[in-house]
Amino acid sequence: MTDPNGAVPTYPTSLGTSTATEINLLGHDLAGELMGKISFGELAYWLVATRRPTPGQLRVFEAVLVALADHGFTPTAIAARVTYLSAPDSLQGALAAGLLGGGSRFLGVTEDCGQFLHAAITDHTANGNALPTTDADWDEMALDAIARQKQTGKHVPGLGHPNHKDGDPRTPVLIGIAEDAGVKGPHLRLFEAIGRMSERGVGRKLPLNGAGVCGAALADIDLPVELLRGFALLARCAGLLGQLAEEHRAPIANQIYMSVDRNAYYVEPDLPAT
């Protein structure tokens, strides 16, 4: 295709190109230099950050992908299974249905928490303030961040979990991995402080959830906070494919559908008085 002046337009990219004889990805020969030599996690990081992760960053990144892959019969999994029941000829539709359910209550908390922490850190350092060096100073910063969030009328992302009332088992493990890998940074430190200060700031002690700690960890390994939900969806795509494989082997979606359909009953709508 040419432009009106007859010149051939060009489209620069730092990602992938191909010719009749080769595929080039990230400036490397895909077949000769990448396949069998790097992991999928390393490639996913590299595609977004446009640089290879350090060993510590890769270890944390892949731990996050594992942490977010599957949590059982969540709404995203049920949506995927029921869509597969309705359209077994459209595996991509079933996967998409599950991924479309990633929002403010499921999966999206990863991005929400990362952005919340990043904004608090950016605001703190905007006036030339140094980041805290003691737990007490981090706690003070956490209380300020919680108060600011409460003023907006929004919940503090990363706090609380519907099942793990006494603590999400993923949270301390991921923090420990980040520390051991040498990539525990300000986002995780502020996140820990928010957990310590939740009772004072929110009014009740709430656990730090796994989606939130994943957001903090991803921000600490220098991934753009505006894209963190994408990594949660990347992880959940693997989990949803597992859910659909199990649905194919041992289907339950029709049982879910029949249970709802056969137990539905009509009620008069509760309309406002005119």
XYZ file of C-alpha atoms in Angstrom:
274
model
C 0.000 0.000 0.000
C 1.305 3.468 -0.929
C 0.429 6.953 0.297
C -1.080 9.610 -2.052
C 2.404 10.853 -2.940
C 3.482 7.418 -4.113
C 5.918 6.753 -1.272
C 5.738 3.441 0.571
C 4.840 4.096 4.230
C 6.995 2.552 6.935
C 5.926 1.266 10.347
C 8.743 1.139 12.912
C 8.588 -1.499 15.648
C 10.935 -2.773 18.313
C 9.081 -6.090 18.541
C 8.658 -8.574 15.710
C 9.198 -8.578 11.952
C 9.480 -11.329 9.384
C 10.734 -11.979 5.884
C 10.321 -14.925 3.537
C 13.205 -16.702 5.249
C 13.292 -15.611 8.896
C 11.368 -14.282 11.868
C 12.979 -11.538 13.898
C 11.851 -10.792 17.448
C 13.294 -8.130 19.740
C 16.291 -7.779 17.454
C 17.088 -11.507 17.534
C 16.532 -14.417 15.207
C 13.544 -16.181 16.748
C 14.408 -19.676 15.577
C 18.163 -19.507 16.014
C 18.634 -17.317 19.098
C 15.485 -17.477 21.223
C 13.644 -20.779 20.838
C 14.868 -23.276 23.404
C 17.163 -20.665 24.943
C 14.831 -18.406 26.948
C 11.720 -19.139 29.003
C 8.273 -17.861 28.144
C 8.332 -15.732 31.292
C 11.571 -14.059 30.233
C 10.130 -13.393 26.785
C 6.906 -11.916 28.211
C 8.892 -9.544 30.426
C 11.218 -8.617 27.569
C 8.345 -7.901 25.172
C 6.866 -5.329 27.543
C 9.977 -3.826 29.118
C 12.006 -4.025 25.857
C 14.941 -5.338 27.875
C 15.791 -8.677 29.396
C 15.019 -9.090 33.080
C 17.757 -9.659 35.613
C 17.765 -13.131 37.197
C 16.111 -11.699 40.313
C 13.430 -9.892 38.335
C 12.693 -13.023 36.314
C 12.380 -15.139 39.447
C 9.828 -12.741 40.949
C 7.976 -12.310 37.657
C 7.510 -16.036 37.171
C 6.496 -16.446 40.827
C 3.757 -13.862 40.215
C 2.538 -15.758 37.153
C 2.273 -18.926 39.230
C 0.526 -17.086 42.082
C -2.207 -15.718 39.810
C -2.778 -18.666 37.456
C -5.767 -20.383 39.069
C -7.872 -20.093 42.221
C -10.522 -22.734 41.597
C -14.126 -21.984 40.682
C -13.861 -18.216 40.572
C -16.297 -16.212 38.409
C -13.697 -16.106 35.625
C -13.409 -19.905 35.598
C -17.175 -20.399 35.729
C -17.671 -17.917 32.882
C -15.132 -19.786 30.762
C -16.671 -23.188 31.488
C -20.274 -22.089 30.831
C -19.241 -20.353 27.602
C -17.493 -23.541 26.526
C -20.731 -25.429 27.252
C -22.650 -23.015 25.047
C -20.053 -22.868 22.266
C -17.738 -25.900 22.389
C -16.566 -24.994 18.901
C -15.092 -21.720 20.206
C -12.274 -22.357 22.652
C -11.055 -18.823 22.082
C -14.500 -17.522 23.048
C -14.434 -19.461 26.314
C -10.950 -18.164 27.129
C -12.011 -14.637 26.261
C -15.110 -14.903 28.458
C -12.961 -15.770 31.439
C -10.419 -13.051 30.730
C -13.124 -10.416 30.300
C -14.112 -11.046 33.913
C -10.787 -9.710 35.169
C -11.815 -6.496 36.876
C -11.826 -4.559 40.124
C -12.846 -7.580 42.223
C -10.883 -10.353 40.531
C -7.420 -9.985 38.953
C -7.671 -6.234 38.464
C -6.585 -5.684 42.059
C -3.035 -6.439 40.902
C -2.986 -3.321 38.748
C -5.067 -1.236 41.163
C -2.671 -1.954 44.014
C 0.432 -1.335 41.924
C -0.930 2.003 40.742
C -2.026 3.004 44.254
C 1.408 2.264 45.713
C 3.211 3.912 42.816
C 1.115 7.080 43.138
C 1.819 7.256 46.880
C 5.558 6.879 46.297
C 5.544 9.415 43.468
C 3.614 11.950 45.569
C 5.994 11.460 48.481
C 9.134 12.016 46.426
C 7.710 14.788 44.218
C 8.799 17.502 46.629
C 12.289 16.133 47.035
C 11.474 13.927 50.016
C 13.612 10.829 50.409
C 11.974 7.449 50.777
C 11.722 6.119 54.339
C 14.592 4.129 55.785
C 12.868 2.719 58.888
C 9.688 0.741 59.448
C 8.319 3.591 61.561
C 8.711 6.032 58.670
C 7.180 3.575 56.205
C 4.263 3.163 58.618
C 3.728 6.920 58.717
C 3.772 7.054 54.927
C 1.307 4.140 54.806
C -1.129 5.908 57.134
C -0.998 8.970 54.903
C -1.633 6.876 51.783
C -4.575 5.121 53.449
C -6.074 8.445 54.581
C -5.776 9.896 51.078
C -7.463 6.826 49.594
C -10.297 6.978 52.126
C -10.902 10.613 51.187
C -11.697 9.478 47.643
C -14.330 7.079 48.989
C -12.492 4.063 47.604
C -11.205 0.932 49.296
C -7.492 0.496 49.808
C -6.512 -2.044 47.109
C -4.660 -5.113 48.296
C -6.341 -5.249 51.709
C -8.717 -8.070 52.641
C -9.655 -11.406 51.129
C -13.021 -13.248 51.024
C -11.434 -16.577 52.048
C -8.076 -15.914 53.682
C -9.269 -13.873 56.651
C -6.154 -14.598 58.702
C -3.639 -14.039 55.919
C -3.188 -14.907 52.257
C -0.565 -17.688 52.039
C 0.924 -16.185 48.873
C 1.805 -12.836 50.417
C 4.705 -13.733 52.728
C 6.097 -16.199 50.193
C 6.277 -13.652 47.381
C 7.766 -11.011 49.675
C 10.368 -13.561 50.758
C 11.187 -14.458 47.149
C 11.619 -10.783 46.250
C 13.879 -10.211 49.244
C 15.961 -13.300 48.506
C 16.240 -12.277 44.845
C 17.435 -8.792 45.813
C 14.523 -6.960 44.168
C 12.366 -6.042 47.149
C 11.826 -2.333 46.611
C 9.685 0.578 47.806
C 6.365 -0.757 46.545
C 6.629 -3.950 48.587
C 7.936 -2.036 51.607
C 5.009 0.367 51.489
C 2.629 -2.551 50.963
C 3.965 -4.266 54.081
C 3.519 -1.036 56.040
C -0.072 -0.723 54.846
C -0.677 -4.189 56.251
C 0.822 -3.197 59.598
C -1.235 0.006 59.672
C -4.526 -1.367 58.378
C -6.146 -1.478 61.809
C -5.228 2.119 62.605
C -5.939 3.424 59.127
C -9.033 1.464 58.155
C -10.452 0.605 61.559
C -9.922 -3.150 61.451
C -7.067 -5.528 60.864
C -7.136 -6.807 57.281
C -4.762 -9.235 55.567
C -2.644 -8.268 52.586
C -4.005 -10.272 49.683
C -2.114 -12.116 46.968
C -3.350 -9.990 44.079
C -2.100 -6.885 45.862
C 1.324 -8.271 46.690
C 1.683 -9.332 43.060
C 1.013 -5.751 41.970
C 3.598 -4.431 44.418
C 6.168 -6.999 43.283
C 5.601 -6.295 39.581
C 6.018 -2.564 40.193
C 9.258 -3.240 42.051
C 10.714 -5.132 39.083
C 10.221 -2.079 36.882
C 7.170 -3.072 34.888
C 4.786 -0.262 33.880
C 1.990 0.034 36.431
C -0.485 0.896 33.668
C -0.090 -2.630 32.255
C -0.088 -4.748 35.415
C -3.577 -6.114 34.788
C -2.234 -7.586 31.576
C 0.211 -9.753 33.507
C -2.592 -10.969 35.769
C -4.555 -11.903 32.660
C -1.501 -13.574 31.148
C -1.231 -15.779 34.237
C -4.954 -16.483 34.388
C -5.023 -17.492 30.723
C -2.992 -20.569 31.657
C -5.368 -21.311 34.515
C -8.423 -20.908 32.305
C -6.953 -23.259 29.718
C -6.548 -25.788 32.527
C -10.160 -25.212 33.575
C -11.335 -25.820 30.010
C -9.201 -28.944 29.688
C -10.831 -30.277 32.849
C -14.262 -29.252 31.558
C -13.553 -31.292 28.451
C -12.492 -34.324 30.525
C -15.027 -34.064 33.328
C -17.747 -31.538 32.464
C -19.661 -29.679 35.185
C -20.865 -26.587 33.318
C -24.175 -28.173 32.363
C -24.770 -29.019 36.026
C -24.125 -25.385 36.941
C -26.515 -24.216 34.246
C -29.249 -26.709 35.176
C -28.925 -25.920 38.868
C -29.538 -22.229 38.252
C -32.206 -22.743 35.597
C -34.217 -25.344 37.517
C -34.131 -23.335 40.725
C -35.053 -19.972 39.261
C -38.440 -18.574 40.243
C -40.409 -15.481 39.335
C -40.913 -12.551 41.713
C -42.750 -9.320 41.105
C -40.282 -6.552 40.347
C -39.650 -4.126 43.184
C -40.424 -0.927 41.305
C -40.289 2.534 42.870
C -43.625 4.103 43.670
C -44.932 6.501 41.009
